[in-house]
Coordinates of C-alpha atoms in Angstrom, one line a residue:
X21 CA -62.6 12.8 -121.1
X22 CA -65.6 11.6 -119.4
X23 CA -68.6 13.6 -120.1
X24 CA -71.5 15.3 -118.0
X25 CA -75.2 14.3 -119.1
X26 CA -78.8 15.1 -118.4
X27 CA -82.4 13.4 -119.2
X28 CA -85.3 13.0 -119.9
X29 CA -88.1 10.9 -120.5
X30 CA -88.9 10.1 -124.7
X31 CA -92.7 11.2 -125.7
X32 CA -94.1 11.3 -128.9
X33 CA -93.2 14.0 -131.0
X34 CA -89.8 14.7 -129.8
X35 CA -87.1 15.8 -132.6
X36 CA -83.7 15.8 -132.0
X37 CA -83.0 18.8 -133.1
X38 CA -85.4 20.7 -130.9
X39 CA -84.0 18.8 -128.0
X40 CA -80.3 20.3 -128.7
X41 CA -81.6 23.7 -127.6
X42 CA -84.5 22.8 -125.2
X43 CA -83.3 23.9 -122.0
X44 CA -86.3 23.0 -119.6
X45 CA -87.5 18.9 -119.4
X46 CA -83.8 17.8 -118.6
X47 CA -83.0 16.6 -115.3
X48 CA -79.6 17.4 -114.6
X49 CA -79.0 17.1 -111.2
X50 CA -80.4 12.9 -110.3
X51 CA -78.9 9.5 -110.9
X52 CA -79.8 7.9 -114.3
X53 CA -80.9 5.5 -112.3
X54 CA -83.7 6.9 -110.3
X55 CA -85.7 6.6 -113.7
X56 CA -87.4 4.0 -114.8
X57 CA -87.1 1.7 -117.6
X58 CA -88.4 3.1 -120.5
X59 CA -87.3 5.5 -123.7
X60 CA -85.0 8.1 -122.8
X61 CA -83.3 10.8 -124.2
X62 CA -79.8 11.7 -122.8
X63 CA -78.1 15.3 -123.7
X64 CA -74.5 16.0 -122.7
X65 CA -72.6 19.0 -121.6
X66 CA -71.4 21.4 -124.9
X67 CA -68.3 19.5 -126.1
X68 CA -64.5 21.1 -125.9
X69 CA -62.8 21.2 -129.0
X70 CA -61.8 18.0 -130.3
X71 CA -59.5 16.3 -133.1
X72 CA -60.6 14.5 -135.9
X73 CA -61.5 10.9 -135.9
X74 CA -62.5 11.3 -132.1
X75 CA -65.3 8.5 -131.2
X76 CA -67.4 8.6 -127.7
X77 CA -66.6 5.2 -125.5
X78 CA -69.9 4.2 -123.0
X79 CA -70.4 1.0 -121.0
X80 CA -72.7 -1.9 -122.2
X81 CA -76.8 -1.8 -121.1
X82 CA -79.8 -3.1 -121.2
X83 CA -81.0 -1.3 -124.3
X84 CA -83.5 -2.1 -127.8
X85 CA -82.2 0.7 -129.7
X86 CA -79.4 3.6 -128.8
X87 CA -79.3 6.3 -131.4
X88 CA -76.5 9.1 -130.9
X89 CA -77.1 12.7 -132.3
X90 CA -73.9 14.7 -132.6
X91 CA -74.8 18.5 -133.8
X92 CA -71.9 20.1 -135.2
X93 CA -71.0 24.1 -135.4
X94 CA -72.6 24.8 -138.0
X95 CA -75.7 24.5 -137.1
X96 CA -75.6 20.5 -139.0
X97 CA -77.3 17.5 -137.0
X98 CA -75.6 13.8 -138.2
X99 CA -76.4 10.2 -136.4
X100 CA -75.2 7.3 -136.1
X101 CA -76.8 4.3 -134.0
X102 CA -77.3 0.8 -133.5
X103 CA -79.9 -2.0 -132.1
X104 CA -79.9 -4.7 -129.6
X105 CA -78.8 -7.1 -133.0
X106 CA -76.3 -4.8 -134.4
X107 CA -74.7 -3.7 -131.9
X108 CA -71.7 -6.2 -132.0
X109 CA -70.6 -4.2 -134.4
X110 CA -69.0 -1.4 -132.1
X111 CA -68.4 -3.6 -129.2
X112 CA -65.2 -3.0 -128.3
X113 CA -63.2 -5.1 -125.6
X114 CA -64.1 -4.3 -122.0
X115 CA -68.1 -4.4 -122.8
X116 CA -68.1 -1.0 -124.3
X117 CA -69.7 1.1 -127.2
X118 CA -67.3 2.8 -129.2
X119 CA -69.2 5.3 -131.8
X120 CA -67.4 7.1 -133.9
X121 CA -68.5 10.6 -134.9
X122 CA -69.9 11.1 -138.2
X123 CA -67.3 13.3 -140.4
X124 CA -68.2 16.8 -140.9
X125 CA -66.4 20.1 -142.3
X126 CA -67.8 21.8 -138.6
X127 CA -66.4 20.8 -135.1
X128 CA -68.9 19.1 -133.2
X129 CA -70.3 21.1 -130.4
X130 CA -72.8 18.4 -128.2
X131 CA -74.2 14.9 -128.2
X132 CA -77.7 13.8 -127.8
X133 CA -78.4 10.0 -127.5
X134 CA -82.0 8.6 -127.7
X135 CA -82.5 5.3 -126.1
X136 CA -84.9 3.1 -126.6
X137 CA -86.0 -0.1 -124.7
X138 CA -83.9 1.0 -121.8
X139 CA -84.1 -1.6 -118.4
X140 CA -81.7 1.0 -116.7
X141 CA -80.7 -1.5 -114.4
X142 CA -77.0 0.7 -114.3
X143 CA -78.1 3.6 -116.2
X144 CA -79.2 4.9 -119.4
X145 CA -76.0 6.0 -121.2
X146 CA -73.1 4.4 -118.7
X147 CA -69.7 7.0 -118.0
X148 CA -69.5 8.3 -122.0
X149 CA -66.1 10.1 -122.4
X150 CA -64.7 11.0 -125.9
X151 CA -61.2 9.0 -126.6
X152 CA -58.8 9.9 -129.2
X153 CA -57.7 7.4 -131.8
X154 CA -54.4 6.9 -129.7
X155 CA -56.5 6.6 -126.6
X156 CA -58.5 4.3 -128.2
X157 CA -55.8 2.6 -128.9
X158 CA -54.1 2.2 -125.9
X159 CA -57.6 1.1 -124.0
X160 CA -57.1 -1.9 -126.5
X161 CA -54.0 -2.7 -126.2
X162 CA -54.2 -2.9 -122.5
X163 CA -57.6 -4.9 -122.1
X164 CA -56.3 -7.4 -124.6
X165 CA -53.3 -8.0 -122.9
X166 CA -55.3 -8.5 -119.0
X167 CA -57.9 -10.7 -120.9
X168 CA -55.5 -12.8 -122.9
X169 CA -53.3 -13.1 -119.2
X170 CA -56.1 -14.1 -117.5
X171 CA -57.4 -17.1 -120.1
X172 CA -54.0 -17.9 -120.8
X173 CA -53.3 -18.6 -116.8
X174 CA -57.3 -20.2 -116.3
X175 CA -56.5 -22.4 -119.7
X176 CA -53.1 -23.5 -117.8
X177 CA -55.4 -24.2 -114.0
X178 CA -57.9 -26.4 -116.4
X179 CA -55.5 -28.5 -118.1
X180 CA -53.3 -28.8 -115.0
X181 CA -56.4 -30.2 -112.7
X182 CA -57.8 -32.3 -115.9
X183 CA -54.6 -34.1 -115.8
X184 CA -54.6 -34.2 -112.2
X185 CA -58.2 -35.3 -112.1
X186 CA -57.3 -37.9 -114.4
X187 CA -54.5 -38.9 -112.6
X188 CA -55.6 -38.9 -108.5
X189 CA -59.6 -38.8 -109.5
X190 CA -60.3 -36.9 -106.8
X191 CA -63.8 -35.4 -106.7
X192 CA -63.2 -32.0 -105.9
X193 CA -61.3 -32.1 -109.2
X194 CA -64.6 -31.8 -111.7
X195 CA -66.3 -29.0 -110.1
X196 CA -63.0 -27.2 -109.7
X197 CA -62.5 -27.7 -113.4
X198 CA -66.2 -27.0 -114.1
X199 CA -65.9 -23.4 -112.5
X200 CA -62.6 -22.3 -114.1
X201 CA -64.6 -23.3 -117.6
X202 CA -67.4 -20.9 -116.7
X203 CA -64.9 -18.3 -115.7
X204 CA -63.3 -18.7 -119.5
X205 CA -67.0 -18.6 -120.7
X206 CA -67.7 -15.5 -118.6
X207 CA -65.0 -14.2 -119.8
X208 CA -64.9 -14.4 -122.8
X209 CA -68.7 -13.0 -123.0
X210 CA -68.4 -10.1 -120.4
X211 CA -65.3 -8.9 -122.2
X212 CA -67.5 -8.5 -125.4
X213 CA -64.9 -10.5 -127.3
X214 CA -67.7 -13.1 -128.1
X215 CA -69.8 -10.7 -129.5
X216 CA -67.2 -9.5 -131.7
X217 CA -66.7 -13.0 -132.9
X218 CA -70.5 -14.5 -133.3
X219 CA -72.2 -11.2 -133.4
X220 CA -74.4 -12.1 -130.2
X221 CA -77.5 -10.3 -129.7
X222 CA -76.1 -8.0 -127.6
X223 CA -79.1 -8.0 -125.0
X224 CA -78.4 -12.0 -125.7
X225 CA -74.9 -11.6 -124.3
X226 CA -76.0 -10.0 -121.2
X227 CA -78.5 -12.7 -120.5
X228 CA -75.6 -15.0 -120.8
X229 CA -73.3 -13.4 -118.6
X230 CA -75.8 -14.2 -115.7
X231 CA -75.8 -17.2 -116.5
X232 CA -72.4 -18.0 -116.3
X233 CA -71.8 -16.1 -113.9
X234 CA -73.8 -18.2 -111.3
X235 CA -72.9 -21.4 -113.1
X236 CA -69.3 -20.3 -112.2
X237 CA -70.5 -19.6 -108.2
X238 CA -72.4 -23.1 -108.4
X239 CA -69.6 -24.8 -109.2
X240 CA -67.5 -23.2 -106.6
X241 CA -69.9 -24.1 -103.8
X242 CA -69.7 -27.3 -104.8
X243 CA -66.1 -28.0 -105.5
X244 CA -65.8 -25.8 -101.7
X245 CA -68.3 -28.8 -100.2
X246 CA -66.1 -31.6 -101.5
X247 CA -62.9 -30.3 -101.1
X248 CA -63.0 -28.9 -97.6
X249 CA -62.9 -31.5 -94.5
X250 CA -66.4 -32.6 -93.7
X251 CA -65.6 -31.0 -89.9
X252 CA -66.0 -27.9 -92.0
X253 CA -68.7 -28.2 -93.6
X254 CA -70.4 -29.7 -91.1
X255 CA -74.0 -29.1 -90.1
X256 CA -76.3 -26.6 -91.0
X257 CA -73.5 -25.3 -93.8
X258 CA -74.0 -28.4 -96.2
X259 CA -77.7 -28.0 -96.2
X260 CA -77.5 -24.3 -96.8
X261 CA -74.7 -24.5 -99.8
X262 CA -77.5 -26.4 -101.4
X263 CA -80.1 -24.2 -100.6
X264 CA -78.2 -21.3 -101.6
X265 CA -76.7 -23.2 -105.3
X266 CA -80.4 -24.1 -105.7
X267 CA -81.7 -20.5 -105.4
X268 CA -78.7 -19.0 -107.8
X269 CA -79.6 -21.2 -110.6
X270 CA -83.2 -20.2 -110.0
X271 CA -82.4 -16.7 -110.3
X272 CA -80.0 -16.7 -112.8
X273 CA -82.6 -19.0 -115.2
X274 CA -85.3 -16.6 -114.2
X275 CA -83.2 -13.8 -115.5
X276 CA -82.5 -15.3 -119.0
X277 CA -86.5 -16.2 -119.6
X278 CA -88.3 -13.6 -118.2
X279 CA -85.7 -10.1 -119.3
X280 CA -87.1 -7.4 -119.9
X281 CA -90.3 -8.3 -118.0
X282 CA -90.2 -6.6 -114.1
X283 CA -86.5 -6.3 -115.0
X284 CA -85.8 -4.2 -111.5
X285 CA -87.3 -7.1 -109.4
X286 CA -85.2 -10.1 -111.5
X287 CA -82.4 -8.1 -111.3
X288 CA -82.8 -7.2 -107.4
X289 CA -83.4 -11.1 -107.1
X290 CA -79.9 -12.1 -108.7
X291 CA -78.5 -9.3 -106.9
X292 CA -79.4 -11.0 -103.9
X293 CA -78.7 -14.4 -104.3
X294 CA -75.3 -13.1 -105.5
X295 CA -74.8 -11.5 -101.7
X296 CA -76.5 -14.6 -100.1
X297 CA -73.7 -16.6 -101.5
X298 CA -71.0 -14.4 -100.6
X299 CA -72.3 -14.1 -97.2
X300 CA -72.5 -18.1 -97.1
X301 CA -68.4 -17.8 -97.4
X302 CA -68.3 -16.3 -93.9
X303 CA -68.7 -19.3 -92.2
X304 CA -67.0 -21.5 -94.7
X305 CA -63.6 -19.3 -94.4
X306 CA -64.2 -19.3 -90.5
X307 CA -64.5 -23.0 -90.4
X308 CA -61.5 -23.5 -92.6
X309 CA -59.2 -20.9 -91.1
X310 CA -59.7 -22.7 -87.8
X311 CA -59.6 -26.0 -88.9
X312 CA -56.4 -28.3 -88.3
X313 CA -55.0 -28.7 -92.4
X314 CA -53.3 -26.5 -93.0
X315 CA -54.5 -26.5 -97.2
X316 CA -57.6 -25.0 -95.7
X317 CA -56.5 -22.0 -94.2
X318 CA -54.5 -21.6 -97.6
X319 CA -57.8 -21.9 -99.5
X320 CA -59.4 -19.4 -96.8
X321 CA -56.8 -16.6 -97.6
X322 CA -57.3 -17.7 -101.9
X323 CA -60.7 -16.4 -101.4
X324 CA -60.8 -13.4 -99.3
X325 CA -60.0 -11.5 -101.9
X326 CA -62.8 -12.8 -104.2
X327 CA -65.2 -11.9 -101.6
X328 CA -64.1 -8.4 -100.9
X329 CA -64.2 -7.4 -104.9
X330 CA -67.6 -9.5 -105.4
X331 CA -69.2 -7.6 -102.0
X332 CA -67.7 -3.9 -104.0
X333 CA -69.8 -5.3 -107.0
X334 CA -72.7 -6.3 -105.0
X335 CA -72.8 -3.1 -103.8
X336 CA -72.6 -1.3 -107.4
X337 CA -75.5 -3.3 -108.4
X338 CA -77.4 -2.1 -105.7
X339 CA -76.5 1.0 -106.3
X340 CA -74.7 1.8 -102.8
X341 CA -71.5 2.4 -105.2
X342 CA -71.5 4.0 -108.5
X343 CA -70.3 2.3 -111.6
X344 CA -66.5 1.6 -112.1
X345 CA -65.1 -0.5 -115.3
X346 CA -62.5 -2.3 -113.2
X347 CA -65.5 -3.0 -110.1
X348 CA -67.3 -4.0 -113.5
X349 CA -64.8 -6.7 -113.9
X350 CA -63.4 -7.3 -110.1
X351 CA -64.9 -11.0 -111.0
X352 CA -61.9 -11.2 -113.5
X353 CA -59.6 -9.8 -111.4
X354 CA -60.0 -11.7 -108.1
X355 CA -60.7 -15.1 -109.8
X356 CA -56.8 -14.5 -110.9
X357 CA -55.5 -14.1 -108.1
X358 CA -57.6 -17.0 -106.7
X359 CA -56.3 -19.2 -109.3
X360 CA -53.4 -18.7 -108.5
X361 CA -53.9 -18.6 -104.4
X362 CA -56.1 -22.0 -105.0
X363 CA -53.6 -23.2 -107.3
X364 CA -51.1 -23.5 -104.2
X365 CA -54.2 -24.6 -101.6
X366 CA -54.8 -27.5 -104.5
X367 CA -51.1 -28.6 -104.4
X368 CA -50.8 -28.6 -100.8
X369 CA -54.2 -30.8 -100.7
X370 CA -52.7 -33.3 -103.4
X371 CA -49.4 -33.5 -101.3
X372 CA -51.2 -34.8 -98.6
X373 CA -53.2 -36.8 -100.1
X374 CA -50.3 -38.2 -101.4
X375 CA -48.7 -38.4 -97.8
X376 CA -51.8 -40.2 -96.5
X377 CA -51.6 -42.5 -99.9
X378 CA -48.0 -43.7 -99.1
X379 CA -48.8 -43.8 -95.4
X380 CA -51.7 -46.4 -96.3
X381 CA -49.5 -48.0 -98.4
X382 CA -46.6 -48.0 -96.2
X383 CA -49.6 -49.9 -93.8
X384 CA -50.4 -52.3 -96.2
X385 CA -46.9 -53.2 -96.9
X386 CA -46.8 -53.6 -93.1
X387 CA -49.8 -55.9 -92.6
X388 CA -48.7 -58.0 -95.5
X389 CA -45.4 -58.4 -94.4
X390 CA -46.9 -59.4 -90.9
X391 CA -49.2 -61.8 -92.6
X392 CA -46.5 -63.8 -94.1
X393 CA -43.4 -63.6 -92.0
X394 CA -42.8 -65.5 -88.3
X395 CA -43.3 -62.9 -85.6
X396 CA -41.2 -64.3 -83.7
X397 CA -38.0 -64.8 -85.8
X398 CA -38.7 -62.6 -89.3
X399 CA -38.4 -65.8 -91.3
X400 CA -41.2 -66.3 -93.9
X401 CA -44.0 -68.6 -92.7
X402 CA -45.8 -71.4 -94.0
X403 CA -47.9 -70.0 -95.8
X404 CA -45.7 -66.8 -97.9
X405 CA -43.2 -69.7 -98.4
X406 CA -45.3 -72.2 -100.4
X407 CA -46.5 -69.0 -102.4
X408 CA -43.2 -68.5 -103.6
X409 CA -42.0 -72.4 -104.0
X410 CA -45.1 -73.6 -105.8
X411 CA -44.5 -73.1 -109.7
X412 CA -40.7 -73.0 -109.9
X413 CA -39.8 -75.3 -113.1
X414 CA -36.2 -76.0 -112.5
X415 CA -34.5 -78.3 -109.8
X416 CA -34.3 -76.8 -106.3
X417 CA -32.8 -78.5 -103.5
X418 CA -35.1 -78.5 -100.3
X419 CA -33.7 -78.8 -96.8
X420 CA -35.7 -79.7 -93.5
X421 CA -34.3 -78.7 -90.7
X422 CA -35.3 -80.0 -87.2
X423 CA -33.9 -78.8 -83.6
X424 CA -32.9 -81.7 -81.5
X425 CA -34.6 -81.9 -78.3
X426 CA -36.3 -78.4 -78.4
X427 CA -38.4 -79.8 -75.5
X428 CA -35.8 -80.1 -73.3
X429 CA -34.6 -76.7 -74.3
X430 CA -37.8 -74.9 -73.4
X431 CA -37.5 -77.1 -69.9
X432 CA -33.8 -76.1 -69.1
X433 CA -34.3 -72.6 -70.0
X434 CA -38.2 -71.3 -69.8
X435 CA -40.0 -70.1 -73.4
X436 CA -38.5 -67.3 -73.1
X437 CA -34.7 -68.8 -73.8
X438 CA -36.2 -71.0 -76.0
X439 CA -37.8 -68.0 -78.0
X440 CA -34.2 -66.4 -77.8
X441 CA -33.1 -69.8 -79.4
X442 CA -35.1 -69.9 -82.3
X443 CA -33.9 -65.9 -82.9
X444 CA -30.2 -67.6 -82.7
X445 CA -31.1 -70.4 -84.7
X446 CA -32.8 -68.3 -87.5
X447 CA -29.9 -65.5 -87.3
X448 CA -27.7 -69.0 -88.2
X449 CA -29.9 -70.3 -91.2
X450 CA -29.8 -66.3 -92.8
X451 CA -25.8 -66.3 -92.5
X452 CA -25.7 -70.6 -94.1
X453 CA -27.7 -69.8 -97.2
X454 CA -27.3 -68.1 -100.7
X455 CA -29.3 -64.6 -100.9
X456 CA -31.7 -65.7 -103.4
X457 CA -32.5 -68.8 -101.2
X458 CA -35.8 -69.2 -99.1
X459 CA -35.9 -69.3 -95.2
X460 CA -39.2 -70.2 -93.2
X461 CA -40.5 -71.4 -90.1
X462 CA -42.7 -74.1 -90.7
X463 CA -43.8 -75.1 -87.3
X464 CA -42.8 -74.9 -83.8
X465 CA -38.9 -75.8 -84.0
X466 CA -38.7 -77.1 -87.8
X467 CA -37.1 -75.1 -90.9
X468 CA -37.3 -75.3 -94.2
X469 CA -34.3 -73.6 -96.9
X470 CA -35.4 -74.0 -100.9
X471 CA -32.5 -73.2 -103.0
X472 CA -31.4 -73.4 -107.0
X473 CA -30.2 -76.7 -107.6
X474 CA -26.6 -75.7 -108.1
X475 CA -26.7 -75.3 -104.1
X476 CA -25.8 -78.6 -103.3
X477 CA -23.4 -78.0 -100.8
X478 CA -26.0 -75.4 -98.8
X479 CA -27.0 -78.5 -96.5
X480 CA -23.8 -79.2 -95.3
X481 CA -22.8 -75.4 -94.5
X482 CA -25.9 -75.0 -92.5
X483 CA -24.9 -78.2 -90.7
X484 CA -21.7 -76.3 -89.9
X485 CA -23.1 -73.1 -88.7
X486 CA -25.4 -74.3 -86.6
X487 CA -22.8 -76.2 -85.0
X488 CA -20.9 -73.2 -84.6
X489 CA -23.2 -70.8 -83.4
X490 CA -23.3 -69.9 -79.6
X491 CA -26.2 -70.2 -78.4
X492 CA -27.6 -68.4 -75.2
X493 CA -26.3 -69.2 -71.8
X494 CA -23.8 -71.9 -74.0
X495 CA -26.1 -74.4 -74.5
X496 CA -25.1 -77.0 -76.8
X497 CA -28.0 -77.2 -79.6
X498 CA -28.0 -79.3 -82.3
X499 CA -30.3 -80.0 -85.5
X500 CA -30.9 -82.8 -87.8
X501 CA -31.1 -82.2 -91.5
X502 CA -33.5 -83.9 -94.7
X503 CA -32.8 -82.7 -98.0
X504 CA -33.6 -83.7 -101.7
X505 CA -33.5 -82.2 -105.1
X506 CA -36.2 -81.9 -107.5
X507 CA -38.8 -79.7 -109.4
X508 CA -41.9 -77.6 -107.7
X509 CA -43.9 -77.3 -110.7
X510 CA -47.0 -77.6 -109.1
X511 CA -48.5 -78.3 -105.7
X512 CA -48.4 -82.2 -106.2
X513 CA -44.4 -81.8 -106.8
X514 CA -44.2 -79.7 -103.9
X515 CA -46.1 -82.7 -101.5
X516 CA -44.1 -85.3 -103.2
X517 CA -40.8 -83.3 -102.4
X518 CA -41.4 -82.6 -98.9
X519 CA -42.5 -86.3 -98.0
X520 CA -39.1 -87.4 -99.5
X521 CA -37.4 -84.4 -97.8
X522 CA -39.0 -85.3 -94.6
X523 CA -38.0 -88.7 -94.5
X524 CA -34.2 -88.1 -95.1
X525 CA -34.8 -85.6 -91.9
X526 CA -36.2 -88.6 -89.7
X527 CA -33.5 -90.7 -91.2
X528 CA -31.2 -88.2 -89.7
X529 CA -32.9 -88.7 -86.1
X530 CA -33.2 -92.0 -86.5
X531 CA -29.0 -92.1 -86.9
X532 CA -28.7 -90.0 -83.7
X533 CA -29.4 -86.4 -85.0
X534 CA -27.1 -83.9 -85.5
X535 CA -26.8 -84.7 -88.8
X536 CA -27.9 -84.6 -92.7
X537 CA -29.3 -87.5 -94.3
X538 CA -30.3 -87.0 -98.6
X539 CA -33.6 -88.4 -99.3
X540 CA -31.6 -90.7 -102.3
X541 CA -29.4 -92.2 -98.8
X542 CA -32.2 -92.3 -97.0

């Protein structure tokens, strides 16, 4: 039951129970917050009958001291109060004072608070209503469980993108984790649970709420500048971002050293450097709505609901809308659902990252495979081949193999039949040899075929399908063959090899070609 309340301004002298009866002095009919900050005392409206064990719930302030009066029926006056320091000790989740009402043998009939120290930034006593033990009760049960749901999915986003960061180190990844660690902070302090557990200065818990607060929008410009395309953030927006992060730390430090000192103006700063960065989105979300990925018009919708809540807050701060516990805590709220939302905008970004990984890859594969195969017949080359034949330690037989006359080809039928040729020719070696045997072109018309040692026979049956395969327009083609058998330990085996190998092949042409000549014959 929410309550009605007047005020008025403390003096010297004033006794609370005068103040229960005084009628004139109250103003009953303004905002708390058209006062300034001072020392206040607030009266409520006479008090229905209540049950026992009733306590009065009012938001977190700004406040040295807060002293609650409750006069009872019979004419009795009890308190019960606490300071800035103390104050931890009825914070109850969702930022708010629970005091219980002293016990009496009367009813209590009205409530007087006297507050002292007050900045009144949101007001001097902020929506009291009396709750019930049940009440009370259920308000717990049901900010513990959106608290707990909201760290337990932000605890879930920050290990997901550590590993990920880990993983991809991307660097969009750090700030990104950076701000969802604020948000826990923030939290975990605006919630008043961190009070409860330290017993924070409660005036020290507010200060600290700024501050991570705009250490959690910092991070988010940030993590928005690297994440985003650089066509979006293009221009005068990357120069701005850091302007505007620049001025939000300002603030927000300002406001931790100098509160309570011109508290209105430090608070109207923050208030503004909050809507400065909110107004910076604008652009941002225009940019990446009509930019090309698709991840950023995914990340565009993720925050368009953070930015309507955070404008309905900016807007209670400045008073244009009154005070509401869940406008209080829209921050909460909207980061959720942007975790989530962003969540989805993050995985779409990694899976093409990954896309434009394997593409790259895929590339590389490409060039390498270009750099060490024959273009013109997809045998290995020189070069790939004596990669893989240098260092092999047991015997491998080596064959040459020569065209015959491959002048005379390229004369009868143009380069471009004797191209065709050398496809024939190759397409004959591939179907002659084992699978685990090597194939290169070596130069202009000469082979070479490295094969285990067991392959003895391997120069012969390339003999006979060379001889058998038809060649283009039926040309008779014929090729003379050098092998030998040996080690390739090193590249001085691998020299020694070849010569031998090569002179059983011009051993071969030297008989009349078409032909195989072992280096041990020749």
């Amino acid at each position: 039951m929410l309550l009605h309340t007047c005020f008025r301004a403390a003096v010297d002298g004033d006794r609370a129970e005068r103040l229960f009866g005084a009628k004139a002095g109250f103003d009953c009919r303004h905002s708390q917050r058209s006062a300034p900050p001072g020392d206040y005392w607030v009266r409520s409206e006479r008090l229905p009958i209540v049950e026992p064990g009733v306590a009065v719930r009012s938001g977190s302030l700004w406040q040295d001291r807060v002293t609650l009066y409750v006069r009872y029926a019979d004419g009795s006056i009890r308190s019960v109060g606490f300071t800035s320091a103390t104050a931890w000790r009825y914070l109850e989740l969702g930022a708010a004072f629970e005091l219980p009402l002293p016990a009496a043998a009367a009813r209590p009939v009205q409530l007087l608070w006297h507050v002292k120290g007050a900045a009144n930034l949101r007001g001097l006593v902020l929506q009291p209503q009396l709750l019930s033990p049940d009440i009370s009760h259920r308000y717990a049960l049901q900010l513990t469980a959106f608290y707990a749901g909201f760290v337990g999915l932000a605890g879930a986003l920050l290990i997901f993108n550590i590993a990920l960061a880990a993983a991809l180190r991307q660097r969009f990844h750090l700030p990104y984790c950076a701000m969802v660690l604020f948000l826990i902070g923030y939290a975990a302090s605006s919630s008043g649970l961190l009070g409860q557990l330290t017993g924070l200065d409660n005036n020290l818990r507010l200060r600290l709420n700024v501050l991570l607060l705009a250490a959690t929008l910092c991070s988010a410009l940030l993590f928005a500048r690297r994440f985003f395309a650089p066509q979006v953030t293009r221009g005068w927006l990357r120069p701005t971002m850091d302007v505007t992060t620049g001025a939000l730390l300002a603030a927000s430090l300002a406001y931790v050293v100098l509160m309570p000192i011109q508290e209105r103006m430090l608070d109207r700063a923050l208030t503004l450097t909050f809507l400065g960065t909110l107004l910076l989105t604008l652009p941002l979300l225009w940019r990446g709505w009509y930019a090309r990925d698709r991840y950023a018009r995914a990340f565009a919708i993720a925050w368009a609901l953070p930015l309507l809540t955070a404008t309905a807050r900016v807007l209670q701060a400045l008073g244009v809308v009154p005070w509401n516990f869940w406008i209080d805590n829209s921050t909460l709220i909207a980061m959720v659902l942007e975790a989530c939302c962003s969540a989805l905008a993050i995985a779409w970004r990694i899976k093409q990252l990954g896309e434009e990984r394997d593409q790259a890859r895929e590339q590389e594969m490409l060039a390498r495979l270009l750099a060490d195969s024959d273009p013109l017949t997809g045998l290995m080359n020189r070069r790939s081949f004596l990669r893989e034949a240098i260092g092999r330690a047991d015997r491998h037989v080596l064959v040459l193999v020569d065209i015959d006359h491959f002048k005379r080809v390229n004369e009868t039928l143009g380069h471009d039949g004797g191209d065709q040729v050398l496809r024939v020719f190759a397409d004959a070696l591939r179907q002659a040899v084992p699978a685990d045997a090597l194939i290169a072109r070596i130069g202009g018309e000469e082979f070479a075929v490295l094969a285990p040692g067991a392959a003895t026979m391997m120069p012969e049956t390339i003999l006979t399908q060379i001889r058998a395969a038809a060649m283009p327009f039926d040309l008779a083609v014929t090729a003379s063959l050098g092998s030998e058998c040996g080690t390739i330990v090193d590249e001085a085996e691998w020299k020694r090899l070849y010569r031998r190998a090569d002179d059983a092949l011009f051993a071969a042409k030297r008989a009349g070609r078409d032909r195989l000549r072992w280096a041990e014959a020749a």
